[in-house]
Coordinates of C-alpha atoms in Angstrom, one line a residue:
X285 CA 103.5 -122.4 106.4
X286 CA 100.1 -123.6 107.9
X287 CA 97.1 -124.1 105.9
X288 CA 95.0 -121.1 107.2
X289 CA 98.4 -118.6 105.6
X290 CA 98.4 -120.2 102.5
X291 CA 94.6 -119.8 102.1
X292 CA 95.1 -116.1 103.2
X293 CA 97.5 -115.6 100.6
X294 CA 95.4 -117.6 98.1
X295 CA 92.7 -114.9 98.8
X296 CA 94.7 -111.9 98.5
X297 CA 96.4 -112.7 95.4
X298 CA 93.0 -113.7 94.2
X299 CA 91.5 -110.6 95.9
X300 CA 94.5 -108.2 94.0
X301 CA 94.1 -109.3 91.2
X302 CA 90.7 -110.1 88.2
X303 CA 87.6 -109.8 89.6
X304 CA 88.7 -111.7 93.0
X305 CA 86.6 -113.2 95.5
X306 CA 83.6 -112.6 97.7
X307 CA 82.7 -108.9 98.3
X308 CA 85.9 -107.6 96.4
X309 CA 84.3 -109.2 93.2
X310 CA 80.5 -107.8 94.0
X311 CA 81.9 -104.1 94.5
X312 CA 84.2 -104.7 91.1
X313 CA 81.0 -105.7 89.2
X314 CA 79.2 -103.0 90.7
X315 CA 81.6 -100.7 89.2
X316 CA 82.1 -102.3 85.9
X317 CA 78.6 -102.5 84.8
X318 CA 77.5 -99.4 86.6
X319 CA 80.0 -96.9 84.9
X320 CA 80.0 -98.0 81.2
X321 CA 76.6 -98.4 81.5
X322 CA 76.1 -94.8 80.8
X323 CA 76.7 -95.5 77.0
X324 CA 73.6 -97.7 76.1
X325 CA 71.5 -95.6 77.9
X326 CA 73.3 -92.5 75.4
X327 CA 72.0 -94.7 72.9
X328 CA 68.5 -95.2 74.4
X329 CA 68.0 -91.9 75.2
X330 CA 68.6 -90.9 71.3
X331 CA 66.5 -93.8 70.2
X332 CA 63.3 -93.3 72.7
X333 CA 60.5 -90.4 71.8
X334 CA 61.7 -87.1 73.5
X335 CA 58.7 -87.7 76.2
X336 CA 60.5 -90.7 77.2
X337 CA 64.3 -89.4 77.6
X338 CA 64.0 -88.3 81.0
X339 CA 62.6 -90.9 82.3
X340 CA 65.2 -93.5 80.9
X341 CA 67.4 -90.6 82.8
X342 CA 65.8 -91.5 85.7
X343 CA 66.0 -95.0 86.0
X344 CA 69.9 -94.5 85.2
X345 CA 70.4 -92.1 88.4
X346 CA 68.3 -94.3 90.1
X347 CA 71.1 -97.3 89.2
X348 CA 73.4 -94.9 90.3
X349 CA 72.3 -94.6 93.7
X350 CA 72.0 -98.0 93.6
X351 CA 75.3 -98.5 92.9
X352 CA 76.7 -96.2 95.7
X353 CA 73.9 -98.0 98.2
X354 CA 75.4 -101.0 97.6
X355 CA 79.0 -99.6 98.5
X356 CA 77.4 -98.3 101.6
X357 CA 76.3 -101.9 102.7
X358 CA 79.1 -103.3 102.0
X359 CA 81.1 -101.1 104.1
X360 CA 78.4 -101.5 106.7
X361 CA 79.2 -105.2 106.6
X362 CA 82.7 -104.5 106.9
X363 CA 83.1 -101.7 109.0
X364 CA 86.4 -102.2 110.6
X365 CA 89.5 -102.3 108.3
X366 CA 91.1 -105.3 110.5
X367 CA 88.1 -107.4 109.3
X368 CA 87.8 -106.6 105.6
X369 CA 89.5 -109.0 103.2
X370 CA 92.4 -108.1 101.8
X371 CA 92.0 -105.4 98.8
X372 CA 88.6 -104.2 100.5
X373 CA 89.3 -100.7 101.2
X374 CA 90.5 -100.0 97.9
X375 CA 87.8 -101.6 96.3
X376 CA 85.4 -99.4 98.3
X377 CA 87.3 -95.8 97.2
X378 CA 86.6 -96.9 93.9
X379 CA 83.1 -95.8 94.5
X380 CA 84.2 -92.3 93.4
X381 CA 84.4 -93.8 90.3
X382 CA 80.6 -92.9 89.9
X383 CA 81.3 -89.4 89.6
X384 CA 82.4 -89.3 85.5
X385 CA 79.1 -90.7 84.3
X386 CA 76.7 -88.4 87.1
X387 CA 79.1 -85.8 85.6
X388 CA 78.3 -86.4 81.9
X389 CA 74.6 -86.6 82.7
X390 CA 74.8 -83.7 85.1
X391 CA 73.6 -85.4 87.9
X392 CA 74.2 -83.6 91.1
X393 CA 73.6 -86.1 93.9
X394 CA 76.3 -88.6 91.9
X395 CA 78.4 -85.8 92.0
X396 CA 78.2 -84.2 95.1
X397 CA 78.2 -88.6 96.3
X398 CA 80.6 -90.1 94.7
X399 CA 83.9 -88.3 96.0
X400 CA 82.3 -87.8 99.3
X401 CA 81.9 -91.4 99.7
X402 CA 85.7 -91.5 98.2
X403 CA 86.5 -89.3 100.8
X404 CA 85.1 -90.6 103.7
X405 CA 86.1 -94.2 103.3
X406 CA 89.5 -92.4 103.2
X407 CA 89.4 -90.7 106.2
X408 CA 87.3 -93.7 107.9
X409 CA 90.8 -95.9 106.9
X410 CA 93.5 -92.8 108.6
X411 CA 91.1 -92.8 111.6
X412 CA 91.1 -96.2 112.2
X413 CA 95.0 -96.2 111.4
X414 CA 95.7 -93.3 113.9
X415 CA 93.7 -95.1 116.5
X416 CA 95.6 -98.4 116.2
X417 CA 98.6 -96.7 116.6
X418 CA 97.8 -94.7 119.6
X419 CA 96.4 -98.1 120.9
X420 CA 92.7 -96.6 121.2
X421 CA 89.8 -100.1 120.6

């Protein structure tokens, strides 16, 4: 085994499982601080005066679509599954993930976003897999 495969299985192990590496790790932390996030600002929204709860609202939708931006660019960086790291594609479905807390707030562009951008990076992946195998660049 050469150097260059042990450092590619080095990175996929590290890419599985954890955090992992490089953009696997920035869309994981995405996730995991965007999602439970949705409880202090419960709490916040009890705490503030009523004139203020939408607007802590606000800013949390607008970290929402943050969130989901940020899966966009990554995929934008990445657009081709050949030339993602390993564990990239999976890592970008779980941009659904947004869905539960848009849902508990009722906000309708995380829930109308979420699965669609689920979806498409689904359908991006069987496109691209359907291609290759008909030999279409």
């Amino acid at each position: 085994m050469d150097l260059y495969s042990a450092q590619r299985i080095a990175e996929a192990e590290a890419a599985r499982t954890g955090l992992g590496t490089g953009p696997n790790r920035r869309l994981r932390l995405t996730l995991l601080i965007g999602m439970p996030l949705f409880l202090p600002v419960l709490g916040i929204m009890i705490l503030v005066p009523k004139s203020l709860m939408s607007d802590v609202l606000h800013v949390y939708e607008a970290g929402i679509i943050g969130c989901l931006l940020h899966y966009v660019w990554v995929f934008a960086k990445y657009p081709r599954y050949a030339g993602r790291p390993p564990y990239l594609t999976r890592d970008l479905a779980m941009g659904g993930g947004f869905f539960l807390p848009s849902l508990f707030f009722g906000f309708w562009a995380g829930m109308i976003a979420a699965p669609a951008w689920a979806l498409f990076v689904g359908v991006a992946y069987a496109v691209e897999g359907m291609r290759e195998r008909h030999g279409h660049r």
